[in-house]
CSV table of C-alpha atoms (C1' of nucleotides) in Angstrom, one decimal:
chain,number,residue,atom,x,y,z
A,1403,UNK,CA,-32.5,-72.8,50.7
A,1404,UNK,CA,-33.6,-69.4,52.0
A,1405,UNK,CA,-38.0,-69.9,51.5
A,1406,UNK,CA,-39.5,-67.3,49.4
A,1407,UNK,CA,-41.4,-64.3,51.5
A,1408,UNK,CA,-37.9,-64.3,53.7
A,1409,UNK,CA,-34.5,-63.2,53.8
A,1410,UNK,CA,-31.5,-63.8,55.4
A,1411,UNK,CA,-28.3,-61.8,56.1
A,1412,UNK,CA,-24.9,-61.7,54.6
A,1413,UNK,CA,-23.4,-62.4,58.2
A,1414,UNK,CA,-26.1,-65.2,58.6
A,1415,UNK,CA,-25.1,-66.9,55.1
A,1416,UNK,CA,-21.7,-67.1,56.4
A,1417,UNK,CA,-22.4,-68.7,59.6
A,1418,UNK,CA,-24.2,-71.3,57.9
A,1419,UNK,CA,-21.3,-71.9,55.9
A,1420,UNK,CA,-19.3,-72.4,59.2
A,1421,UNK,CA,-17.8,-69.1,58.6
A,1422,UNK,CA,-19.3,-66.5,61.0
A,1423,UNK,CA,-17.0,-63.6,60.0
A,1424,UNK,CA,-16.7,-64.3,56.1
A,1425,UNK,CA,-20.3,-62.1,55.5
A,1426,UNK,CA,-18.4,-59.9,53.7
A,1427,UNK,CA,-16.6,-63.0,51.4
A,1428,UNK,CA,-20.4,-64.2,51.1
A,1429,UNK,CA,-21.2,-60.8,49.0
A,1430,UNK,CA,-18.2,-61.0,47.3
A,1431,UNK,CA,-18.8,-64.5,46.0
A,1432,UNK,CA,-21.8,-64.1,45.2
A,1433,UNK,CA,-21.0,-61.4,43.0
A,1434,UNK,CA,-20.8,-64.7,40.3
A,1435,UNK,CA,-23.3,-66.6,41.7
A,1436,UNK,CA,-25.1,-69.3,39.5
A,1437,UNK,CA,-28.5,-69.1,38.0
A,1438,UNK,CA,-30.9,-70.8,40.8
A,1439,UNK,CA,-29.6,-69.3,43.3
A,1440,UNK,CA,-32.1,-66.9,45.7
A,1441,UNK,CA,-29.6,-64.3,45.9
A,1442,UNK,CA,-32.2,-61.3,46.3
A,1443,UNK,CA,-33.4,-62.7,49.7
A,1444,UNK,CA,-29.9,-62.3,51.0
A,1445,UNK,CA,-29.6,-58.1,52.4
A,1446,UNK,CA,-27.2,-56.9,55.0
A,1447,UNK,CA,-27.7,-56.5,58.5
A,1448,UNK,CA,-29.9,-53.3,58.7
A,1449,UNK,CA,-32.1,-54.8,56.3
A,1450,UNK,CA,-30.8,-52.8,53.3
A,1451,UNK,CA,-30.4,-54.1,49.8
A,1452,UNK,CA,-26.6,-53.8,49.9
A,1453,UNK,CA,-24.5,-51.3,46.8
A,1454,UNK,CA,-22.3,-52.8,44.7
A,1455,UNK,CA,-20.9,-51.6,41.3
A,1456,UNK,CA,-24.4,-51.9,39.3
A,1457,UNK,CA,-26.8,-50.0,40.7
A,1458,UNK,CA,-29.6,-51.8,38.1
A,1459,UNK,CA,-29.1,-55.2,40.5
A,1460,UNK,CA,-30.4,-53.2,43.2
A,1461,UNK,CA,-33.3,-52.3,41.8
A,1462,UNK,CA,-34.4,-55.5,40.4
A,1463,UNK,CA,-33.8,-56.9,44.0
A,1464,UNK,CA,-36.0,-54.7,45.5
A,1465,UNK,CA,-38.8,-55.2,42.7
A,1466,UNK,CA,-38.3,-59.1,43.7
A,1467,UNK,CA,-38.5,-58.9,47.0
A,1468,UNK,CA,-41.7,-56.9,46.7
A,1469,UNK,CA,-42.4,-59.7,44.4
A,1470,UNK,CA,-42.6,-62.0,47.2
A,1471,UNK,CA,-44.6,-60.1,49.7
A,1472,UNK,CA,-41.9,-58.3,51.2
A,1473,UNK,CA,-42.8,-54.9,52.5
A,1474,UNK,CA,-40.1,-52.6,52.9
A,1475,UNK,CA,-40.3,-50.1,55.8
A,1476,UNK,CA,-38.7,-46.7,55.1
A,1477,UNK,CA,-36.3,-48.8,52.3
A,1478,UNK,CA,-35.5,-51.7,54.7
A,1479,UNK,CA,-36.8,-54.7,55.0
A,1480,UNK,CA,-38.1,-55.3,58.7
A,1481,UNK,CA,-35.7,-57.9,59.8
A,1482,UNK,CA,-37.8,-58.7,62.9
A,1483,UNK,CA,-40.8,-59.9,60.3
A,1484,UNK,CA,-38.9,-61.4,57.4
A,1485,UNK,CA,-35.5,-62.8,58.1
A,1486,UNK,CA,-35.7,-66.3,57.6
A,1487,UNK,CA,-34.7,-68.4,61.0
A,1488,UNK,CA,-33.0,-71.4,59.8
A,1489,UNK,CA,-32.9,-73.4,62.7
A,1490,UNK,CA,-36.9,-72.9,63.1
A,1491,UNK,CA,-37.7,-73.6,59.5
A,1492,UNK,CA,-40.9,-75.4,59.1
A,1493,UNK,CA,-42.2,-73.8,62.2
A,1494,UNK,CA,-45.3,-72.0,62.3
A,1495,UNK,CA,-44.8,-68.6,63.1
A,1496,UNK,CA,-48.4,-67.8,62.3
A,1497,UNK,CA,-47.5,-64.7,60.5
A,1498,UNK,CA,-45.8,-63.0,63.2
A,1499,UNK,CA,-42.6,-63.1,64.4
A,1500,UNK,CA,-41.6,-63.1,67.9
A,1501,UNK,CA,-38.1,-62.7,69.2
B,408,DG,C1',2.7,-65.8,47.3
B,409,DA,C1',1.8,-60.7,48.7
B,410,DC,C1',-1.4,-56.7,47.9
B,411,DT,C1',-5.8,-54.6,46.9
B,412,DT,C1',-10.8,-54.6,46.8
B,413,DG,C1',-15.5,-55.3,48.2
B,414,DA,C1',-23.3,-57.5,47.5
B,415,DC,C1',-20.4,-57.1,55.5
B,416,DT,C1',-20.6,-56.2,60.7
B,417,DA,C1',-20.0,-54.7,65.3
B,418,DG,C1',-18.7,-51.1,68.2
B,419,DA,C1',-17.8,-46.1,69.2
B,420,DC,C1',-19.3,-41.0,68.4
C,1405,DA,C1',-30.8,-42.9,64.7
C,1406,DG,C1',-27.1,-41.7,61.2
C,1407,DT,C1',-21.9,-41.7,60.5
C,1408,DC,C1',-17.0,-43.3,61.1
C,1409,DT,C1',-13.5,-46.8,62.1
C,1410,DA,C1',-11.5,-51.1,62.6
C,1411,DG,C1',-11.6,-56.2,61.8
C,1412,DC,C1',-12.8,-60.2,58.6
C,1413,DC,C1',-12.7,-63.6,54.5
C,1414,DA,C1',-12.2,-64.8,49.9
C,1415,DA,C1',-11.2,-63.4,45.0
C,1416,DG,C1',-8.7,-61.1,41.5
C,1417,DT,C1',-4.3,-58.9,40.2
DNA sequence: GACTTGACTAGAC
DNA sequence: AGTCTAGCCAAGT
């Protein structure tokens, strides 16, 4: 459900799933995760695209992300613009974010 | 059912 | 700010 142009974190996944301390589990499961499934807006919590054991996923995240409109700052995407706020969703944030 | 592994995080140096 | 360590949860052996 994560809107295209945003991403959310592992940690944040998980705490949607009622599991606030499972945002490592969230990575791990969706190591299988089924097609339809957004799973290069979800990064870790410095903004990185998270390693794992093929490096080639990595790189087709970042190409899809930059596919959105996501600007990466110094190979991070700036959390403060671009993580998606679930709870506002549908708000206007007019383009900017604030705290 | 116990042990290891990993697309994570938060806190301390 | 970058690096290291210790918890955490679920899956695969």
């Amino acid at each position: 459900m994560i809107p295209p142009g945003q991403v959310a974190t592992y940690g944040q996944i998980a705490a949607l799933a009622g599991r606030a301390r499972a945002a490592r589990a969230v990575g791990l499961v969706m190591r299988g995760c089924p097609p339809g499934v957004p799973w290069h807006r979800v990064i870790n919590h410095q903004g990185g695209i998270s390693k794992r054991a093929n490096a080639s996923g990595m790189l087709a995240q970042r190409v899809l992300l930059l596919g959105e409109g996501i600007r990466l700052r110094r190979g991070r995407v700036p959390l403060d613009r671009y993580r998606w706020d679930a709870h506002a969703r549908g708000r206007r944030t007019n383009g900017r974010r604030e705290a």
